[in-house]
Amino acid sequence: MKENTDKGTNSNALVEEKGVGKGQSILVIDNYDSFTYNLVHYLEDLGCQVTVKRNDQLRLEEIEAFNKIVLSPGPGIPDEAGLLKEIIAMYAPTKSIFGVCLGQQAIAEVFGGTLVNIDQVYHGIATKIDIIKEDMLFQGMPKTIEVGRYHSWVVNPDLPEVLEATSLDGNGQVMSLRHKTYDVCAVQFHPESVLTPYGKKMLENWINHQ
């Protein structure tokens, strides 16, 4: 089991000045993905105290101690990802949750959405997306941004009533979504990728959102 509880690498003065991540205890659910620690490093740089637990190596009650939850990318589909969907179902009403790639797909399924296996596989491809809803995640960004994509599944755009898309690609595929009631949001792309110039800013916006 990989576990990390170190604080960010930025100076305390810088973190305090920005008010970023200060006092935030964040649990990252590792869905056995090589990108997980890129996310962790971004969060630490933003001043967060980060703990990493693999999706099949934790107990549900352990999660109660954390302020926020990040659902990492990962291979396969949500049903193959340990306790991922159970975590979402149990903590969505009370915790701030941010899903990435597989994390978005799992959130969609938990709330009644379905997935589509697309013809074009995106593996390390940068594309433009259009932000279609005002959302805290995209504050301070233009309406069209470039993002890095690594996936062969997407959320069916026919979303359940409780979810809404906040950005789309040029083909109408859902690139980000949020729950209408709970503090739950997600992106299909990888904010931790170098192909997503605004990725760290998205994480900062999410961390600062109360």
CSV table of C-alpha atoms in Angstrom, one decimal:
chain,number,residue,atom,x,y,z
A,1,MET,CA,0.0,0.0,0.0
A,2,LYS,CA,1.3,3.4,-1.0
A,3,GLU,CA,0.8,6.1,1.6
A,4,ASN,CA,1.9,9.7,1.7
A,5,THR,CA,1.2,12.2,4.4
A,6,ASP,CA,3.9,14.9,3.7
A,7,LYS,CA,3.0,18.5,3.4
A,8,GLY,CA,3.6,20.6,0.3
A,9,THR,CA,7.0,21.6,-1.0
A,10,ASN,CA,6.1,25.3,-1.2
A,11,SER,CA,7.3,27.6,1.6
A,12,ASN,CA,4.8,28.1,4.5
A,13,ALA,CA,4.9,31.8,3.9
A,14,LEU,CA,3.9,31.4,0.2
A,15,VAL,CA,1.1,29.0,1.1
A,16,GLU,CA,-0.2,31.3,3.9
A,17,GLU,CA,-0.1,34.3,1.6
A,18,LYS,CA,-2.1,32.6,-1.1
A,19,GLY,CA,-4.4,30.8,1.3
A,20,VAL,CA,-4.1,27.7,-0.9
A,21,GLY,CA,-4.4,24.3,0.6
A,22,LYS,CA,-3.8,25.6,4.2
A,23,GLY,CA,-5.3,23.1,6.7
A,24,GLN,CA,-6.7,20.8,3.9
A,25,SER,CA,-6.4,17.1,4.6
A,26,ILE,CA,-6.9,15.3,1.3
A,27,LEU,CA,-7.3,11.6,0.6
A,28,VAL,CA,-6.3,10.5,-2.9
A,29,ILE,CA,-7.8,7.2,-3.9
A,30,ASP,CA,-5.2,5.5,-6.1
A,31,ASN,CA,-6.9,3.5,-8.8
A,32,TYR,CA,-3.6,1.8,-9.7
A,33,ASP,CA,-2.5,4.5,-12.2
A,34,SER,CA,0.9,5.9,-13.1
A,35,PHE,CA,-0.5,9.4,-13.0
A,36,THR,CA,-1.6,9.3,-9.4
A,37,TYR,CA,1.5,10.7,-7.9
A,38,ASN,CA,1.5,13.6,-10.4
A,39,LEU,CA,-1.8,14.6,-8.8
A,40,VAL,CA,-0.3,14.1,-5.4
A,41,HIS,CA,2.7,16.4,-6.2
A,42,TYR,CA,0.4,19.1,-7.5
A,43,LEU,CA,-1.7,19.0,-4.3
A,44,GLU,CA,1.4,19.0,-2.1
A,45,ASP,CA,2.8,22.0,-4.1
A,46,LEU,CA,-0.5,23.8,-3.3
A,47,GLY,CA,0.1,23.2,0.4
A,48,CYS,CA,-2.2,20.3,1.1
A,49,GLN,CA,-1.6,17.4,3.4
A,50,VAL,CA,-2.1,14.4,1.2
A,51,THR,CA,-2.7,10.7,2.1
A,52,VAL,CA,-2.8,8.1,-0.7
A,53,LYS,CA,-4.8,4.8,-0.4
A,54,ARG,CA,-5.3,2.2,-3.1
A,55,ASN,CA,-8.9,1.5,-3.9
A,56,ASP,CA,-8.9,-2.0,-2.5
A,57,GLN,CA,-6.6,-1.3,0.5
A,58,LEU,CA,-8.7,0.8,2.8
A,59,ARG,CA,-11.8,0.7,5.0
A,60,LEU,CA,-14.7,3.0,4.2
A,61,GLU,CA,-14.8,4.4,7.7
A,62,GLU,CA,-11.2,5.6,7.4
A,63,ILE,CA,-12.3,8.3,4.9
A,64,GLU,CA,-14.3,10.2,7.5
A,65,ALA,CA,-11.2,11.9,8.8
A,66,PHE,CA,-10.4,13.8,5.5
A,67,ASN,CA,-11.7,17.2,4.3
A,68,LYS,CA,-11.7,16.3,0.6
A,69,ILE,CA,-11.4,13.2,-1.7
A,70,VAL,CA,-9.6,12.9,-5.1
A,71,LEU,CA,-10.5,9.9,-7.2
A,72,SER,CA,-7.4,9.2,-9.4
A,73,PRO,CA,-7.4,8.0,-13.0
A,74,GLY,CA,-7.0,4.2,-13.6
A,75,PRO,CA,-7.2,1.4,-16.0
A,76,GLY,CA,-10.4,-0.5,-16.9
A,77,ILE,CA,-13.9,0.5,-15.8
A,78,PRO,CA,-15.3,1.6,-12.5
A,79,ASP,CA,-16.8,-1.8,-11.6
A,80,GLU,CA,-13.2,-3.2,-11.6
A,81,ALA,CA,-11.8,-0.5,-9.3
A,82,GLY,CA,-12.1,-1.9,-5.7
A,83,LEU,CA,-14.3,0.2,-3.4
A,84,LEU,CA,-14.3,3.3,-5.7
A,85,LYS,CA,-18.1,3.4,-6.3
A,86,GLU,CA,-18.9,2.5,-2.7
A,87,ILE,CA,-16.7,5.5,-1.6
A,88,ILE,CA,-18.6,7.8,-3.8
A,89,ALA,CA,-22.0,6.5,-2.8
A,90,MET,CA,-21.2,6.8,0.9
A,91,TYR,CA,-19.4,10.1,1.0
A,92,ALA,CA,-20.9,12.2,-1.8
A,93,PRO,CA,-23.6,13.7,0.5
A,94,THR,CA,-21.0,14.9,3.1
A,95,LYS,CA,-17.5,15.3,1.4
A,96,SER,CA,-16.0,17.4,-1.4
A,97,ILE,CA,-15.1,14.9,-4.1
A,98,PHE,CA,-13.1,15.5,-7.3
A,99,GLY,CA,-12.8,12.7,-9.9
A,100,VAL,CA,-10.3,12.4,-12.7
A,101,CYS,CA,-10.9,10.2,-15.8
A,102,LEU,CA,-12.0,6.9,-14.3
A,103,GLY,CA,-13.1,9.0,-11.3
A,104,GLN,CA,-15.5,10.9,-13.5
A,105,GLN,CA,-16.9,7.7,-15.0
A,106,ALA,CA,-17.4,6.2,-11.6
A,107,ILE,CA,-19.3,9.3,-10.4
A,108,ALA,CA,-21.5,9.2,-13.4
A,109,GLU,CA,-22.4,5.5,-12.8
A,110,VAL,CA,-23.1,5.9,-9.1
A,111,PHE,CA,-25.7,8.6,-9.9
A,112,GLY,CA,-27.4,6.6,-12.7
A,113,GLY,CA,-25.3,7.5,-15.8
A,114,THR,CA,-23.8,5.1,-18.3
A,115,LEU,CA,-20.5,4.8,-20.2
A,116,VAL,CA,-19.8,4.7,-23.9
A,117,ASN,CA,-16.8,2.9,-25.4
A,118,ILE,CA,-15.6,5.3,-28.1
A,119,ASP,CA,-14.0,4.4,-31.4
A,120,GLN,CA,-11.1,6.8,-31.1
A,121,VAL,CA,-8.7,5.9,-28.2
A,122,TYR,CA,-7.1,9.0,-26.7
A,123,HIS,CA,-3.7,8.3,-25.3
A,124,GLY,CA,-1.6,11.3,-24.6
A,125,ILE,CA,-3.6,13.5,-27.0
A,126,ALA,CA,-4.2,17.2,-26.4
A,127,THR,CA,-7.6,18.6,-27.6
A,128,LYS,CA,-9.6,21.7,-27.0
A,129,ILE,CA,-12.7,21.7,-24.9
A,130,ASP,CA,-15.4,24.3,-24.5
A,131,ILE,CA,-16.6,25.3,-21.0
A,132,ILE,CA,-20.4,25.5,-21.2
A,133,LYS,CA,-21.3,26.2,-17.6
A,134,GLU,CA,-20.0,28.7,-15.1
A,135,ASP,CA,-18.1,26.6,-12.6
A,136,MET,CA,-15.7,27.2,-9.8
A,137,LEU,CA,-13.3,24.6,-11.3
A,138,PHE,CA,-12.7,26.9,-14.4
A,139,GLN,CA,-12.6,30.3,-12.6
A,140,GLY,CA,-9.9,32.5,-14.2
A,141,MET,CA,-9.8,30.5,-17.4
A,142,PRO,CA,-10.9,31.3,-21.0
A,143,LYS,CA,-14.0,29.6,-22.4
A,144,THR,CA,-11.9,27.3,-24.6
A,145,ILE,CA,-8.9,25.5,-23.1
A,146,GLU,CA,-6.6,22.7,-24.1
A,147,VAL,CA,-6.5,19.5,-22.1
A,148,GLY,CA,-4.6,16.2,-22.1
A,149,ARG,CA,-6.6,13.0,-22.7
A,150,TYR,CA,-5.9,9.4,-21.9
A,151,HIS,CA,-9.1,7.3,-22.3
A,152,SER,CA,-11.2,5.0,-24.4
A,153,TRP,CA,-14.5,5.4,-22.4
A,154,VAL,CA,-16.6,8.5,-21.9
A,155,VAL,CA,-19.8,9.3,-19.9
A,156,ASN,CA,-22.9,9.1,-22.0
A,157,PRO,CA,-24.0,12.7,-22.6
A,158,ASP,CA,-27.6,11.7,-21.7
A,159,LEU,CA,-26.9,12.4,-18.1
A,160,PRO,CA,-29.2,11.7,-15.2
A,161,GLU,CA,-31.2,14.6,-13.8
A,162,VAL,CA,-28.8,15.1,-10.8
A,163,LEU,CA,-25.7,15.6,-13.0
A,164,GLU,CA,-24.8,18.3,-15.5
A,165,ALA,CA,-22.0,18.7,-18.0
A,166,THR,CA,-19.8,21.7,-17.5
A,167,SER,CA,-17.5,21.3,-20.6
A,168,LEU,CA,-17.6,19.4,-23.9
A,169,ASP,CA,-15.1,18.5,-26.6
A,170,GLY,CA,-15.7,19.2,-30.3
A,171,ASN,CA,-17.6,16.0,-30.7
A,172,GLY,CA,-20.0,16.7,-27.8
A,173,GLN,CA,-18.3,14.3,-25.4
A,174,VAL,CA,-18.6,15.2,-21.7
A,175,MET,CA,-15.3,16.5,-20.6
A,176,SER,CA,-16.4,17.6,-17.1
A,177,LEU,CA,-19.5,17.3,-14.9
A,178,ARG,CA,-20.8,18.2,-11.5
A,179,HIS,CA,-23.6,17.1,-9.2
A,180,LYS,CA,-26.4,19.6,-8.9
A,181,THR,CA,-26.7,19.2,-5.1
A,182,TYR,CA,-23.6,17.6,-3.7
A,183,ASP,CA,-20.1,19.0,-3.7
A,184,VAL,CA,-19.0,16.5,-6.3
A,185,CYS,CA,-17.3,17.3,-9.6
A,186,ALA,CA,-15.1,15.6,-12.1
A,187,VAL,CA,-13.1,15.8,-15.4
A,188,GLN,CA,-12.6,13.2,-18.1
A,189,PHE,CA,-9.1,14.7,-19.0
A,190,HIS,CA,-6.0,14.7,-16.8
A,191,PRO,CA,-5.3,18.0,-15.0
A,192,GLU,CA,-2.0,16.6,-13.8
A,193,SER,CA,-0.7,16.1,-17.4
A,194,VAL,CA,1.7,18.6,-19.0
A,195,LEU,CA,-0.8,18.6,-21.8
A,196,THR,CA,-3.3,20.5,-19.6
A,197,PRO,CA,-1.8,24.0,-19.0
A,198,TYR,CA,-4.6,25.1,-16.6
A,199,GLY,CA,-4.6,21.8,-14.7
A,200,LYS,CA,-2.9,23.0,-11.6
A,201,LYS,CA,-5.2,26.1,-11.5
A,202,MET,CA,-8.2,23.7,-11.6
A,203,LEU,CA,-6.9,21.9,-8.6
A,204,GLU,CA,-6.3,25.2,-6.8
A,205,ASN,CA,-9.8,26.3,-7.5
A,206,TRP,CA,-11.2,23.1,-6.2
A,207,ILE,CA,-9.1,23.2,-3.0
A,208,ASN,CA,-10.2,26.8,-2.3
A,209,HIS,CA,-13.8,26.0,-2.9
A,210,GLN,CA,-15.7,25.6,0.4
